[in-house]
Amino acid sequence: MLKQQIFYWDESKECSLFVPAADNEVMDGVKWGDCFTLFTPAYWYSQFKMQPHASNQEYRKKSNLVDEVVFCLLGGFGITAEMSSAVFDKCKHFGLLEKMPSDEKEWLKVLGSSFLIDGSTKRYRYPNQKSRYLAGAMQFLKDGPFNNLEGKPLRDELLNVPGVGAKTAGWIVRNHTNTDDVAILDIHIHRAGVIAGFFDKNDDIQSDYYEMEERFLTFCKSLGVKPSLFDYFLWDQMRLFGRIAINAYNEVIIKNREITY
């Protein structure tokens, strides 16, 4: 069966990339699709292969487990990457990552202050809640050594940290150990998966996380890409596509609903 071929330039060198035919299945029930159609498995695979990924390491600039726990706890729903980075840098500046205070008031002094983001003064969301989580997390890390744990065992242990769920625990572990046996799933990855066909619109990140994680890892394995790089790439691209990605997701939902009827 004919393959799809893409020609592209890598600096001054002309390169080519072959992708399986559109009607071939990348995994059970999921076709590769056209590589020039937005958000198909073939599109994501080809875009991933054509782009350098050294820049994707920027989000892994933290140096140790404590730093990763703080950074990832500061992120989450409704908090932009720019905001979480600014708050993390300020916590580091005031020595909180070295002192690891288990008193939430110490964290609140920083989280409750204002931050300059893209030239505008902004406030961090949930400063009281996150200060409480951070204080509890520091006490947890002080009480137990985790230096010898990696991958899923470390992820499972981190689920005992106050405020840390499956996504945050996986995020910490992936950043800290570069593991490929966990995934970081959020609304952007869910939308991408529904459009590409490896997730269902009824999948719930809260209640179905581990089943979705296995499907995502299977999808990555079928593509032949590293989950530790691909999930960040997918998240970043869906975030940048913004309304275009949301509209594509809504179109799939409407189409599936019409088929059901």
PDB file of C-alpha atoms in Angstrom, residues 66-67 69-70 73-74 88 90-111 128-143 161-162:
ATOM      1  CA  VAL A  66      11.719  19.405  45.675  1.00  0.00           C
ATOM      2  CA  ASP A  67      11.921  21.929  42.864  1.00  0.00           C
ATOM      3  CA  VAL A  69       7.111  19.233  43.321  1.00  0.00           C
ATOM      4  CA  VAL A  70       6.902  22.972  43.941  1.00  0.00           C
ATOM      5  CA  LEU A  73       1.990  22.121  42.373  1.00  0.00           C
ATOM      6  CA  LEU A  74       2.071  25.785  41.362  1.00  0.00           C
ATOM      7  CA  PHE A  88       8.267  29.500  41.114  1.00  0.00           C
ATOM      8  CA  LYS A  90       9.923  34.192  43.228  1.00  0.00           C
ATOM      9  CA  CYS A  91       9.707  31.267  45.667  1.00  0.00           C
ATOM     10  CA  LYS A  92      13.238  30.304  44.676  1.00  0.00           C
ATOM     11  CA  HIS A  93      14.434  33.900  45.073  1.00  0.00           C
ATOM     12  CA  PHE A  94      13.169  34.000  48.656  1.00  0.00           C
ATOM     13  CA  GLY A  95      14.830  30.694  49.514  1.00  0.00           C
ATOM     14  CA  LEU A  96      11.672  28.655  50.053  1.00  0.00           C
ATOM     15  CA  LEU A  97      12.923  25.733  47.980  1.00  0.00           C
ATOM     16  CA  GLU A  98      16.033  25.424  50.107  1.00  0.00           C
ATOM     17  CA  LYS A  99      14.274  25.928  53.462  1.00  0.00           C
ATOM     18  CA  MET A 100      11.292  23.719  52.581  1.00  0.00           C
ATOM     19  CA  PRO A 101       9.022  25.358  55.177  1.00  0.00           C
ATOM     20  CA  SER A 102       6.094  23.272  56.381  1.00  0.00           C
ATOM     21  CA  ASP A 103       4.371  26.442  57.617  1.00  0.00           C
ATOM     22  CA  GLU A 104       1.859  27.547  54.991  1.00  0.00           C
ATOM     23  CA  LYS A 105       2.237  31.187  56.069  1.00  0.00           C
ATOM     24  CA  GLU A 106       5.768  31.192  54.672  1.00  0.00           C
ATOM     25  CA  TRP A 107       4.464  30.199  51.257  1.00  0.00           C
ATOM     26  CA  LEU A 108       1.514  32.569  51.436  1.00  0.00           C
ATOM     27  CA  LYS A 109       3.858  35.551  51.806  1.00  0.00           C
ATOM     28  CA  VAL A 110       5.018  34.873  48.258  1.00  0.00           C
ATOM     29  CA  LEU A 111       1.926  33.372  46.661  1.00  0.00           C
ATOM     30  CA  ASN A 128      -4.293  29.987  50.311  1.00  0.00           C
ATOM     31  CA  GLN A 129      -5.034  26.508  48.992  1.00  0.00           C
ATOM     32  CA  LYS A 130      -1.716  26.136  47.178  1.00  0.00           C
ATOM     33  CA  SER A 131       0.220  27.449  50.190  1.00  0.00           C
ATOM     34  CA  ARG A 132      -1.418  24.747  52.301  1.00  0.00           C
ATOM     35  CA  TYR A 133      -0.566  22.091  49.710  1.00  0.00           C
ATOM     36  CA  LEU A 134       3.041  23.239  49.417  1.00  0.00           C
ATOM     37  CA  ALA A 135       3.538  23.256  53.175  1.00  0.00           C
ATOM     38  CA  GLY A 136       2.149  19.718  53.418  1.00  0.00           C
ATOM     39  CA  ALA A 137       4.235  18.551  50.481  1.00  0.00           C
ATOM     40  CA  MET A 138       7.428  19.860  52.078  1.00  0.00           C
ATOM     41  CA  GLN A 139       6.670  17.970  55.284  1.00  0.00           C
ATOM     42  CA  PHE A 140       5.947  14.825  53.275  1.00  0.00           C
ATOM     43  CA  LEU A 141       9.236  15.084  51.391  1.00  0.00           C
ATOM     44  CA  LYS A 142      11.140  15.651  54.623  1.00  0.00           C
ATOM     45  CA  ASP A 143       9.627  12.519  56.173  1.00  0.00           C
ATOM     46  CA  VAL A 161       1.325  14.254  48.850  1.00  0.00           C
ATOM     47  CA  PRO A 162      -1.471  16.718  49.744  1.00  0.00           C
TER      48      PRO A 162
END
